[in-house]
């Protein structure tokens, strides 16, 4: 399934949404009937305190992910991630999800031209595993199947392979960046710690994620990566889902 998303920089009324859906149908696109029940999500819903989440009670809500933003953070990432994981372990459940993101800077000696010099890094936890996730941000989005950019395919792929390899080197994890038959991939030496690649464009994946059974194994590599490559000060975003309010308050006090 391919998701189609439209964004507006101004407020959109319900009547305008209806008109927009009708115009898409007239163009031959498949659009769900507006009078049927559909799922939707708010990408951003800013609150100043936890009680304001109750403003969502007017709608049937399937899931809420709370994002705590800490601007200009300069602390010890090992302590931050470790304290969050310790509290997470005391409230394990199938629904519980926690991750921390931190921006990182591509090494200047790589002299990137096709990707942003700043990218994103995550370390996260679920009930039965932990993960490290790293994403590159292309300067230009060329979707799979598009022909533009083919003349620079080698440049795109070689630069991306170099960026992934540099990140893997700092993480010091048993991962391998491979480039065979025009395809870029990342694999793990340990079959118990698989790697998945995602967010593809015309030149391959822009993101990889490694999963491990014991999240403690990721705390040192994550802290080492932020210590060497993380932007300081940086904006730390902590993502919470599946926790009751009293537990969220405990996480809030950690920062």
C-alpha atoms as an extended CHARMM CRD file, in Angstrom:
* protein
*
       255  EXT
         1         1  UNK       CA              0.0000000000        0.0000000000        0.0000000000  PROA      1               0.0000000000
         2         2  UNK       CA              1.2790000000        3.4690000000       -0.8570000000  PROA      2               0.0000000000
         3         3  UNK       CA              0.1420000000        6.3380000000        1.3120000000  PROA      3               0.0000000000
         4         4  UNK       CA             -0.8430000000        9.6110000000       -0.2930000000  PROA      4               0.0000000000
         5         5  UNK       CA             -0.6190000000       12.6150000000        1.9710000000  PROA      5               0.0000000000
         6         6  UNK       CA             -1.5620000000       16.2430000000        1.4300000000  PROA      6               0.0000000000
         7         7  UNK       CA             -0.5300000000       18.9790000000        3.8190000000  PROA      7               0.0000000000
         8         8  UNK       CA             -1.8660000000       22.4820000000        4.2170000000  PROA      8               0.0000000000
         9         9  UNK       CA             -0.1860000000       25.4310000000        5.9000000000  PROA      9               0.0000000000
        10        10  UNK       CA             -3.5760000000       26.9570000000        6.7080000000  PROA      10              0.0000000000
        11        11  UNK       CA             -6.6970000000       25.7220000000        8.4900000000  PROA      11              0.0000000000
        12        12  UNK       CA             -8.9770000000       23.5030000000        6.3880000000  PROA      12              0.0000000000
        13        13  UNK       CA            -12.7100000000       23.2890000000        7.0370000000  PROA      13              0.0000000000
        14        14  UNK       CA            -14.7220000000       20.0700000000        6.8200000000  PROA      14              0.0000000000
        15        15  UNK       CA            -16.5590000000       21.3740000000        3.7520000000  PROA      15              0.0000000000
        16        16  UNK       CA            -13.2330000000       21.9940000000        2.0350000000  PROA      16              0.0000000000
        17        17  UNK       CA            -12.1420000000       18.4300000000        2.8300000000  PROA      17              0.0000000000
        18        18  UNK       CA            -15.3600000000       17.1200000000        1.2540000000  PROA      18              0.0000000000
        19        19  UNK       CA            -14.8100000000       19.2250000000       -1.8620000000  PROA      19              0.0000000000
        20        20  UNK       CA            -11.2050000000       18.0800000000       -2.0640000000  PROA      20              0.0000000000
        21        21  UNK       CA            -12.2040000000       14.4020000000       -1.8500000000  PROA      21              0.0000000000
        22        22  UNK       CA            -14.7850000000       14.8680000000       -4.5940000000  PROA      22              0.0000000000
        23        23  UNK       CA            -12.2450000000       16.5340000000       -6.8690000000  PROA      23              0.0000000000
        24        24  UNK       CA             -9.8420000000       13.6370000000       -6.3350000000  PROA      24              0.0000000000
        25        25  UNK       CA            -12.5600000000       11.1500000000       -7.2890000000  PROA      25              0.0000000000
        26        26  UNK       CA            -13.2640000000       13.1390000000      -10.4430000000  PROA      26              0.0000000000
        27        27  UNK       CA             -9.5890000000       12.7530000000      -11.3300000000  PROA      27              0.0000000000
        28        28  UNK       CA             -9.9300000000        8.9830000000      -11.0650000000  PROA      28              0.0000000000
        29        29  UNK       CA             -8.3030000000        8.4500000000       -7.6630000000  PROA      29              0.0000000000
        30        30  UNK       CA             -9.8530000000        5.9980000000       -5.2150000000  PROA      30              0.0000000000
        31        31  UNK       CA            -11.1360000000        7.9270000000       -2.2020000000  PROA      31              0.0000000000
        32        32  UNK       CA            -13.2320000000        6.5890000000        0.6670000000  PROA      32              0.0000000000
        33        33  UNK       CA            -16.7390000000        7.9550000000        0.8450000000  PROA      33              0.0000000000
        34        34  UNK       CA            -16.7690000000       10.9100000000        3.1830000000  PROA      34              0.0000000000
        35        35  UNK       CA            -19.9790000000        9.7690000000        4.9130000000  PROA      35              0.0000000000
        36        36  UNK       CA            -18.3710000000        6.5070000000        6.0310000000  PROA      36              0.0000000000
        37        37  UNK       CA            -16.3690000000        6.0370000000        9.2040000000  PROA      37              0.0000000000
        38        38  UNK       CA            -12.6500000000        6.3790000000        8.5720000000  PROA      38              0.0000000000
        39        39  UNK       CA             -9.5250000000        6.5890000000       10.6860000000  PROA      39              0.0000000000
        40        40  UNK       CA             -7.4350000000        9.7130000000       10.9140000000  PROA      40              0.0000000000
        41        41  UNK       CA             -4.6470000000       11.0780000000       13.0560000000  PROA      41              0.0000000000
        42        42  UNK       CA             -3.3680000000       14.3520000000       14.3740000000  PROA      42              0.0000000000
        43        43  UNK       CA              0.2800000000       14.7510000000       13.5090000000  PROA      43              0.0000000000
        44        44  UNK       CA              0.7560000000       17.4530000000       16.1360000000  PROA      44              0.0000000000
        45        45  UNK       CA             -1.3670000000       18.2310000000       19.1720000000  PROA      45              0.0000000000
        46        46  UNK       CA              0.5490000000       20.5250000000       21.5090000000  PROA      46              0.0000000000
        47        47  UNK       CA             -0.1410000000       20.4540000000       25.2490000000  PROA      47              0.0000000000
        48        48  UNK       CA              1.4610000000       22.2700000000       28.1690000000  PROA      48              0.0000000000
        49        49  UNK       CA              0.4540000000       19.7420000000       30.8330000000  PROA      49              0.0000000000
        50        50  UNK       CA             -0.7910000000       16.1500000000       30.8700000000  PROA      50              0.0000000000
        51        51  UNK       CA             -4.3470000000       17.1040000000       31.8590000000  PROA      51              0.0000000000
        52        52  UNK       CA             -4.8130000000       18.6940000000       28.4440000000  PROA      52              0.0000000000
        53        53  UNK       CA             -4.8470000000       15.2340000000       26.8410000000  PROA      53              0.0000000000
        54        54  UNK       CA             -8.4420000000       15.0420000000       28.1040000000  PROA      54              0.0000000000
        55        55  UNK       CA             -9.4120000000       17.4220000000       25.3030000000  PROA      55              0.0000000000
        56        56  UNK       CA             -9.3630000000       14.3600000000       23.0350000000  PROA      56              0.0000000000
        57        57  UNK       CA            -12.1440000000       12.6230000000       24.9670000000  PROA      57              0.0000000000
        58        58  UNK       CA            -14.7670000000       13.9660000000       22.5710000000  PROA      58              0.0000000000
        59        59  UNK       CA            -13.5270000000       11.4730000000       19.9480000000  PROA      59              0.0000000000
        60        60  UNK       CA            -13.0050000000        7.7030000000       20.0110000000  PROA      60              0.0000000000
        61        61  UNK       CA             -9.2100000000        7.5540000000       20.2880000000  PROA      61              0.0000000000
        62        62  UNK       CA             -7.3150000000        4.4150000000       19.3620000000  PROA      62              0.0000000000
        63        63  UNK       CA             -3.8310000000        5.4800000000       20.4460000000  PROA      63              0.0000000000
        64        64  UNK       CA             -2.0500000000        8.5830000000       21.6940000000  PROA      64              0.0000000000
        65        65  UNK       CA              1.6980000000        9.0570000000       21.3760000000  PROA      65              0.0000000000
        66        66  UNK       CA              3.0570000000       11.7550000000       23.6480000000  PROA      66              0.0000000000
        67        67  UNK       CA              6.2220000000       13.5030000000       22.4740000000  PROA      67              0.0000000000
        68        68  UNK       CA              8.2340000000       15.3770000000       25.0740000000  PROA      68              0.0000000000
        69        69  UNK       CA             10.5650000000       17.9620000000       23.5290000000  PROA      69              0.0000000000
        70        70  UNK       CA             13.6810000000       19.0810000000       25.3670000000  PROA      70              0.0000000000
        71        71  UNK       CA             15.4410000000       21.8900000000       23.4890000000  PROA      71              0.0000000000
        72        72  UNK       CA             19.1530000000       22.6000000000       23.8650000000  PROA      72              0.0000000000
        73        73  UNK       CA             19.8680000000       19.3790000000       25.7530000000  PROA      73              0.0000000000
        74        74  UNK       CA             23.5380000000       18.7400000000       26.6170000000  PROA      74              0.0000000000
        75        75  UNK       CA             23.4920000000       15.9340000000       29.1820000000  PROA      75              0.0000000000
        76        76  UNK       CA             24.8050000000       12.3640000000       29.3050000000  PROA      76              0.0000000000
        77        77  UNK       CA             22.8210000000       10.3010000000       26.7960000000  PROA      77              0.0000000000
        78        78  UNK       CA             23.7500000000        7.0290000000       28.5200000000  PROA      78              0.0000000000
        79        79  UNK       CA             22.2540000000        8.2660000000       31.7970000000  PROA      79              0.0000000000
        80        80  UNK       CA             19.1930000000        9.6730000000       30.0320000000  PROA      80              0.0000000000
        81        81  UNK       CA             18.4180000000        6.5240000000       28.0220000000  PROA      81              0.0000000000
        82        82  UNK       CA             19.3010000000        4.2120000000       30.9050000000  PROA      82              0.0000000000
        83        83  UNK       CA             17.0380000000        5.9690000000       33.4100000000  PROA      83              0.0000000000
        84        84  UNK       CA             14.1630000000        5.9020000000       30.9270000000  PROA      84              0.0000000000
        85        85  UNK       CA             14.6670000000        2.2020000000       30.2690000000  PROA      85              0.0000000000
        86        86  UNK       CA             14.8060000000        1.3900000000       33.9920000000  PROA      86              0.0000000000
        87        87  UNK       CA             11.4260000000        3.0620000000       34.4880000000  PROA      87              0.0000000000
        88        88  UNK       CA             10.0990000000        1.4390000000       31.3060000000  PROA      88              0.0000000000
        89        89  UNK       CA             10.9830000000       -2.0410000000       32.6410000000  PROA      89              0.0000000000
        90        90  UNK       CA              8.8510000000       -1.4510000000       35.7310000000  PROA      90              0.0000000000
        91        91  UNK       CA              5.7690000000       -0.8530000000       33.5840000000  PROA      91              0.0000000000
        92        92  UNK       CA              6.0640000000       -3.4130000000       30.7980000000  PROA      92              0.0000000000
        93        93  UNK       CA              3.0150000000       -4.1630000000       28.6780000000  PROA      93              0.0000000000
        94        94  UNK       CA              2.2140000000       -5.1240000000       25.0970000000  PROA      94              0.0000000000
        95        95  UNK       CA              1.0890000000       -1.5540000000       24.3940000000  PROA      95              0.0000000000
        96        96  UNK       CA              4.0770000000        0.1860000000       25.9870000000  PROA      96              0.0000000000
        97        97  UNK       CA              6.4650000000        1.9850000000       23.6440000000  PROA      97              0.0000000000
        98        98  UNK       CA              9.3070000000        4.3610000000       24.4280000000  PROA      98              0.0000000000
        99        99  UNK       CA             11.9870000000        5.9060000000       22.2380000000  PROA      99              0.0000000000
       100       100  UNK       CA             14.4040000000        8.8160000000       22.4200000000  PROA      100             0.0000000000
       101       101  UNK       CA             15.6270000000       10.6900000000       19.3580000000  PROA      101             0.0000000000
       102       102  UNK       CA             18.6540000000       12.9550000000       19.0300000000  PROA      102             0.0000000000
       103       103  UNK       CA             20.0350000000       14.7710000000       15.9570000000  PROA      103             0.0000000000
       104       104  UNK       CA             23.4850000000       13.8770000000       14.6750000000  PROA      104             0.0000000000
       105       105  UNK       CA             25.8600000000       15.5460000000       12.2580000000  PROA      105             0.0000000000
       106       106  UNK       CA             27.4170000000       13.8080000000        9.2770000000  PROA      106             0.0000000000
       107       107  UNK       CA             31.2490000000       13.8770000000        9.5040000000  PROA      107             0.0000000000
       108       108  UNK       CA             32.5260000000       16.9500000000        7.6610000000  PROA      108             0.0000000000
       109       109  UNK       CA             35.2590000000       14.9860000000        5.8950000000  PROA      109             0.0000000000
       110       110  UNK       CA             32.5990000000       13.1260000000        3.8820000000  PROA      110             0.0000000000
       111       111  UNK       CA             31.6690000000       16.4120000000        2.1630000000  PROA      111             0.0000000000
       112       112  UNK       CA             28.0600000000       15.4550000000        1.5130000000  PROA      112             0.0000000000
       113       113  UNK       CA             26.3070000000       17.0940000000       -1.4290000000  PROA      113             0.0000000000
       114       114  UNK       CA             23.1310000000       15.0520000000       -1.8910000000  PROA      114             0.0000000000
       115       115  UNK       CA             22.0270000000       14.6020000000        1.7340000000  PROA      115             0.0000000000
       116       116  UNK       CA             21.3840000000       16.9070000000        4.6560000000  PROA      116             0.0000000000
       117       117  UNK       CA             24.3840000000       17.3250000000        6.9820000000  PROA      117             0.0000000000
       118       118  UNK       CA             22.0670000000       16.7820000000        9.9580000000  PROA      118             0.0000000000
       119       119  UNK       CA             20.1150000000       13.5430000000       10.4090000000  PROA      119             0.0000000000
       120       120  UNK       CA             18.1800000000       11.7080000000       13.1270000000  PROA      120             0.0000000000
       121       121  UNK       CA             18.9920000000        8.8780000000       15.5190000000  PROA      121             0.0000000000
       122       122  UNK       CA             16.7230000000        6.8690000000       17.8360000000  PROA      122             0.0000000000
       123       123  UNK       CA             17.0830000000        4.3140000000       20.5860000000  PROA      123             0.0000000000
       124       124  UNK       CA             13.8290000000        2.6700000000       21.6460000000  PROA      124             0.0000000000
       125       125  UNK       CA             12.2120000000       -0.0210000000       23.7350000000  PROA      125             0.0000000000
       126       126  UNK       CA              9.2460000000       -2.3680000000       23.5340000000  PROA      126             0.0000000000
       127       127  UNK       CA              8.1550000000       -5.2060000000       25.7680000000  PROA      127             0.0000000000
       128       128  UNK       CA             10.2780000000       -7.8910000000       24.1150000000  PROA      128             0.0000000000
       129       129  UNK       CA             13.0850000000       -5.9840000000       22.3760000000  PROA      129             0.0000000000
       130       130  UNK       CA             15.0200000000       -2.7780000000       21.9090000000  PROA      130             0.0000000000
       131       131  UNK       CA             16.1170000000       -1.0350000000       18.7320000000  PROA      131             0.0000000000
       132       132  UNK       CA             18.5170000000        1.4910000000       17.2910000000  PROA      132             0.0000000000
       133       133  UNK       CA             17.2990000000        3.4690000000       14.2840000000  PROA      133             0.0000000000
       134       134  UNK       CA             19.2060000000        5.8500000000       12.0470000000  PROA      134             0.0000000000
       135       135  UNK       CA             17.8000000000        7.9470000000        9.2150000000  PROA      135             0.0000000000
       136       136  UNK       CA             19.4250000000        9.9930000000        6.4560000000  PROA      136             0.0000000000
       137       137  UNK       CA             17.6270000000       12.9460000000        4.8840000000  PROA      137             0.0000000000
       138       138  UNK       CA             18.0830000000       13.4700000000        1.1160000000  PROA      138             0.0000000000
       139       139  UNK       CA             18.2460000000       17.0190000000       -0.2100000000  PROA      139             0.0000000000
       140       140  UNK       CA             15.7850000000       16.0330000000       -2.9190000000  PROA      140             0.0000000000
       141       141  UNK       CA             13.0400000000       13.4220000000       -2.7480000000  PROA      141             0.0000000000
       142       142  UNK       CA             13.0290000000       11.2170000000       -5.8520000000  PROA      142             0.0000000000
       143       143  UNK       CA             10.4520000000        8.4840000000       -5.3950000000  PROA      143             0.0000000000
       144       144  UNK       CA             10.9300000000        4.8680000000       -6.5310000000  PROA      144             0.0000000000
       145       145  UNK       CA             10.1920000000        4.5420000000      -10.2270000000  PROA      145             0.0000000000
       146       146  UNK       CA             11.0660000000        8.1130000000      -11.1590000000  PROA      146             0.0000000000
       147       147  UNK       CA             13.6550000000        8.4620000000      -13.9030000000  PROA      147             0.0000000000
       148       148  UNK       CA             15.0310000000       11.8500000000      -12.9660000000  PROA      148             0.0000000000
       149       149  UNK       CA             18.2560000000       11.4490000000      -11.1230000000  PROA      149             0.0000000000
       150       150  UNK       CA             19.3050000000        8.2960000000      -12.9700000000  PROA      150             0.0000000000
       151       151  UNK       CA             22.3660000000       10.0380000000      -14.3720000000  PROA      151             0.0000000000
       152       152  UNK       CA             23.5640000000       10.6420000000      -10.8260000000  PROA      152             0.0000000000
       153       153  UNK       CA             22.6060000000        7.2270000000       -9.4630000000  PROA      153             0.0000000000
       154       154  UNK       CA             26.2040000000        6.2440000000       -8.7310000000  PROA      154             0.0000000000
       155       155  UNK       CA             26.7780000000        9.5020000000       -6.8380000000  PROA      155             0.0000000000
       156       156  UNK       CA             23.5910000000        9.0770000000       -4.8160000000  PROA      156             0.0000000000
       157       157  UNK       CA             24.3180000000        5.5030000000       -3.8350000000  PROA      157             0.0000000000
       158       158  UNK       CA             28.0160000000        5.9380000000       -3.1160000000  PROA      158             0.0000000000
       159       159  UNK       CA             27.3580000000        8.9460000000       -0.8710000000  PROA      159             0.0000000000
       160       160  UNK       CA             24.5840000000        7.1390000000        0.9850000000  PROA      160             0.0000000000
       161       161  UNK       CA             26.7220000000        4.0350000000        1.4450000000  PROA      161             0.0000000000
       162       162  UNK       CA             29.5140000000        6.2120000000        2.8570000000  PROA      162             0.0000000000
       163       163  UNK       CA             27.1310000000        7.8930000000        5.3090000000  PROA      163             0.0000000000
       164       164  UNK       CA             25.7020000000        4.6070000000        6.5510000000  PROA      164             0.0000000000
       165       165  UNK       CA             29.1940000000        3.1050000000        6.8440000000  PROA      165             0.0000000000
       166       166  UNK       CA             30.4200000000        6.0960000000        8.8690000000  PROA      166             0.0000000000
       167       167  UNK       CA             27.4650000000        5.7820000000       11.2580000000  PROA      167             0.0000000000
       168       168  UNK       CA             27.9620000000        2.0280000000       11.6610000000  PROA      168             0.0000000000
       169       169  UNK       CA             31.6430000000        2.6230000000       12.3990000000  PROA      169             0.0000000000
       170       170  UNK       CA             30.8130000000        5.0040000000       15.2500000000  PROA      170             0.0000000000
       171       171  UNK       CA             28.1130000000        2.6910000000       16.6250000000  PROA      171             0.0000000000
       172       172  UNK       CA             30.6440000000       -0.1670000000       16.5580000000  PROA      172             0.0000000000
       173       173  UNK       CA             27.9030000000       -2.7370000000       16.0380000000  PROA      173             0.0000000000
       174       174  UNK       CA             28.2900000000       -5.9500000000       13.9670000000  PROA      174             0.0000000000
       175       175  UNK       CA             26.6160000000       -4.4180000000       10.9090000000  PROA      175             0.0000000000
       176       176  UNK       CA             27.7120000000       -4.4430000000        7.2890000000  PROA      176             0.0000000000
       177       177  UNK       CA             26.8650000000       -1.9650000000        4.5550000000  PROA      177             0.0000000000
       178       178  UNK       CA             26.6320000000       -3.8470000000        1.2620000000  PROA      178             0.0000000000
       179       179  UNK       CA             26.2440000000       -2.6170000000       -2.2780000000  PROA      179             0.0000000000
       180       180  UNK       CA             25.5830000000       -5.3400000000       -4.8070000000  PROA      180             0.0000000000
       181       181  UNK       CA             23.9680000000       -5.2280000000       -8.2450000000  PROA      181             0.0000000000
       182       182  UNK       CA             23.0160000000       -1.5990000000       -7.8190000000  PROA      182             0.0000000000
       183       183  UNK       CA             21.1960000000       -2.1870000000       -4.5210000000  PROA      183             0.0000000000
       184       184  UNK       CA             22.2010000000       -0.8750000000       -1.1010000000  PROA      184             0.0000000000
       185       185  UNK       CA             21.5330000000       -2.9790000000        1.9880000000  PROA      185             0.0000000000
       186       186  UNK       CA             22.6190000000       -3.2970000000        5.6110000000  PROA      186             0.0000000000
       187       187  UNK       CA             22.9290000000       -6.6800000000        7.2880000000  PROA      187             0.0000000000
       188       188  UNK       CA             23.7930000000       -7.9780000000       10.7430000000  PROA      188             0.0000000000
       189       189  UNK       CA             26.4890000000      -10.4610000000       11.6370000000  PROA      189             0.0000000000
       190       190  UNK       CA             24.2550000000      -11.7350000000       14.4430000000  PROA      190             0.0000000000
       191       191  UNK       CA             21.1300000000      -13.5650000000       13.1810000000  PROA      191             0.0000000000
       192       192  UNK       CA             19.4690000000      -12.9080000000       16.5500000000  PROA      192             0.0000000000
       193       193  UNK       CA             19.7050000000       -9.1420000000       15.9300000000  PROA      193             0.0000000000
       194       194  UNK       CA             18.0610000000       -8.5310000000       12.5430000000  PROA      194             0.0000000000
       195       195  UNK       CA             18.2810000000       -5.2840000000       10.6050000000  PROA      195             0.0000000000
       196       196  UNK       CA             15.4710000000       -3.7990000000        8.5560000000  PROA      196             0.0000000000
       197       197  UNK       CA             15.8240000000       -1.0480000000        5.9640000000  PROA      197             0.0000000000
       198       198  UNK       CA             13.0180000000        1.3730000000        5.1630000000  PROA      198             0.0000000000
       199       199  UNK       CA             12.0770000000        4.8420000000        3.9140000000  PROA      199             0.0000000000
       200       200  UNK       CA             13.2630000000        4.0400000000        0.3730000000  PROA      200             0.0000000000
       201       201  UNK       CA             13.5640000000        6.5220000000       -2.4410000000  PROA      201             0.0000000000
       202       202  UNK       CA             14.7470000000        5.8580000000       -5.9950000000  PROA      202             0.0000000000
       203       203  UNK       CA             18.2400000000        5.0090000000       -4.7360000000  PROA      203             0.0000000000
       204       204  UNK       CA             17.4880000000        2.6470000000       -1.8790000000  PROA      204             0.0000000000
       205       205  UNK       CA             16.7130000000        2.8770000000        1.8390000000  PROA      205             0.0000000000
       206       206  UNK       CA             17.2140000000        6.0920000000        3.8060000000  PROA      206             0.0000000000
       207       207  UNK       CA             16.8330000000        4.3960000000        7.1920000000  PROA      207             0.0000000000
       208       208  UNK       CA             17.9290000000        1.2590000000        8.9860000000  PROA      208             0.0000000000
       209       209  UNK       CA             16.8730000000       -0.2470000000       12.2920000000  PROA      209             0.0000000000
       210       210  UNK       CA             18.5500000000       -2.9990000000       14.2980000000  PROA      210             0.0000000000
       211       211  UNK       CA             16.5490000000       -5.0000000000       16.8370000000  PROA      211             0.0000000000
       212       212  UNK       CA             18.0590000000       -6.7640000000       19.8600000000  PROA      212             0.0000000000
       213       213  UNK       CA             16.4220000000       -8.9020000000       22.5290000000  PROA      213             0.0000000000
       214       214  UNK       CA             18.3160000000       -7.2490000000       25.3990000000  PROA      214             0.0000000000
       215       215  UNK       CA             17.9350000000       -3.4510000000       25.1630000000  PROA      215             0.0000000000
       216       216  UNK       CA             20.8340000000       -2.9470000000       27.5850000000  PROA      216             0.0000000000
       217       217  UNK       CA             23.1260000000       -3.9370000000       24.7130000000  PROA      217             0.0000000000
       218       218  UNK       CA             22.1550000000       -0.7350000000       22.9100000000  PROA      218             0.0000000000
       219       219  UNK       CA             22.7680000000        1.8110000000       25.6610000000  PROA      219             0.0000000000
       220       220  UNK       CA             26.5500000000        1.9800000000       25.2620000000  PROA      220             0.0000000000
       221       221  UNK       CA             26.5240000000        2.1430000000       21.4130000000  PROA      221             0.0000000000
       222       222  UNK       CA             23.7880000000        4.7920000000       21.5240000000  PROA      222             0.0000000000
       223       223  UNK       CA             25.6570000000        6.9100000000       24.0680000000  PROA      223             0.0000000000
       224       224  UNK       CA             28.9170000000        6.5300000000       22.1290000000  PROA      224             0.0000000000
       225       225  UNK       CA             27.2090000000        7.6150000000       18.9140000000  PROA      225             0.0000000000
       226       226  UNK       CA             25.6740000000       10.7450000000       20.4690000000  PROA      226             0.0000000000
       227       227  UNK       CA             28.9320000000       11.5730000000       22.2470000000  PROA      227             0.0000000000
       228       228  UNK       CA             30.8890000000       11.4980000000       18.9810000000  PROA      228             0.0000000000
       229       229  UNK       CA             28.3640000000       12.5450000000       16.3560000000  PROA      229             0.0000000000
       230       230  UNK       CA             25.4570000000       14.1530000000       18.1980000000  PROA      230             0.0000000000
       231       231  UNK       CA             24.7380000000       17.8510000000       17.8540000000  PROA      231             0.0000000000
       232       232  UNK       CA             25.3600000000       19.7670000000       21.0780000000  PROA      232             0.0000000000
       233       233  UNK       CA             23.2100000000       21.3290000000       22.2500000000  PROA      233             0.0000000000
       234       234  UNK       CA             20.5730000000       19.1380000000       20.6270000000  PROA      234             0.0000000000
       235       235  UNK       CA             16.8160000000       18.7090000000       20.7150000000  PROA      235             0.0000000000
       236       236  UNK       CA             15.8800000000       15.4370000000       22.4070000000  PROA      236             0.0000000000
       237       237  UNK       CA             12.4240000000       14.0820000000       21.6310000000  PROA      237             0.0000000000
       238       238  UNK       CA             11.0370000000       11.3170000000       23.8220000000  PROA      238             0.0000000000
       239       239  UNK       CA              8.0980000000        9.3140000000       22.4540000000  PROA      239             0.0000000000
       240       240  UNK       CA              5.6800000000        7.5880000000       24.8470000000  PROA      240             0.0000000000
       241       241  UNK       CA              2.7260000000        5.3610000000       24.0930000000  PROA      241             0.0000000000
       242       242  UNK       CA              0.6780000000        2.9180000000       26.1690000000  PROA      242             0.0000000000
       243       243  UNK       CA              1.3890000000        4.3710000000       29.6390000000  PROA      243             0.0000000000
       244       244  UNK       CA             -1.0780000000        5.6350000000       32.2650000000  PROA      244             0.0000000000
       245       245  UNK       CA             -0.8190000000        9.2530000000       33.3400000000  PROA      245             0.0000000000
       246       246  UNK       CA              1.0160000000        8.5880000000       36.6060000000  PROA      246             0.0000000000
       247       247  UNK       CA              3.7820000000        6.7640000000       34.7200000000  PROA      247             0.0000000000
       248       248  UNK       CA              4.0360000000        9.5890000000       32.1850000000  PROA      248             0.0000000000
       249       249  UNK       CA              4.5390000000       11.9840000000       35.0710000000  PROA      249             0.0000000000
       250       250  UNK       CA              7.4220000000        9.8030000000       36.2620000000  PROA      250             0.0000000000
       251       251  UNK       CA              9.0650000000        9.9580000000       32.8380000000  PROA      251             0.0000000000
       252       252  UNK       CA              8.5750000000       13.7140000000       32.7600000000  PROA      252             0.0000000000
       253       253  UNK       CA             10.5180000000       14.0990000000       35.9970000000  PROA      253             0.0000000000
       254       254  UNK       CA             13.5150000000       12.2930000000       34.4780000000  PROA      254             0.0000000000
       255       255  UNK       CA             14.2090000000       15.3040000000       32.2550000000  PROA      255             0.0000000000
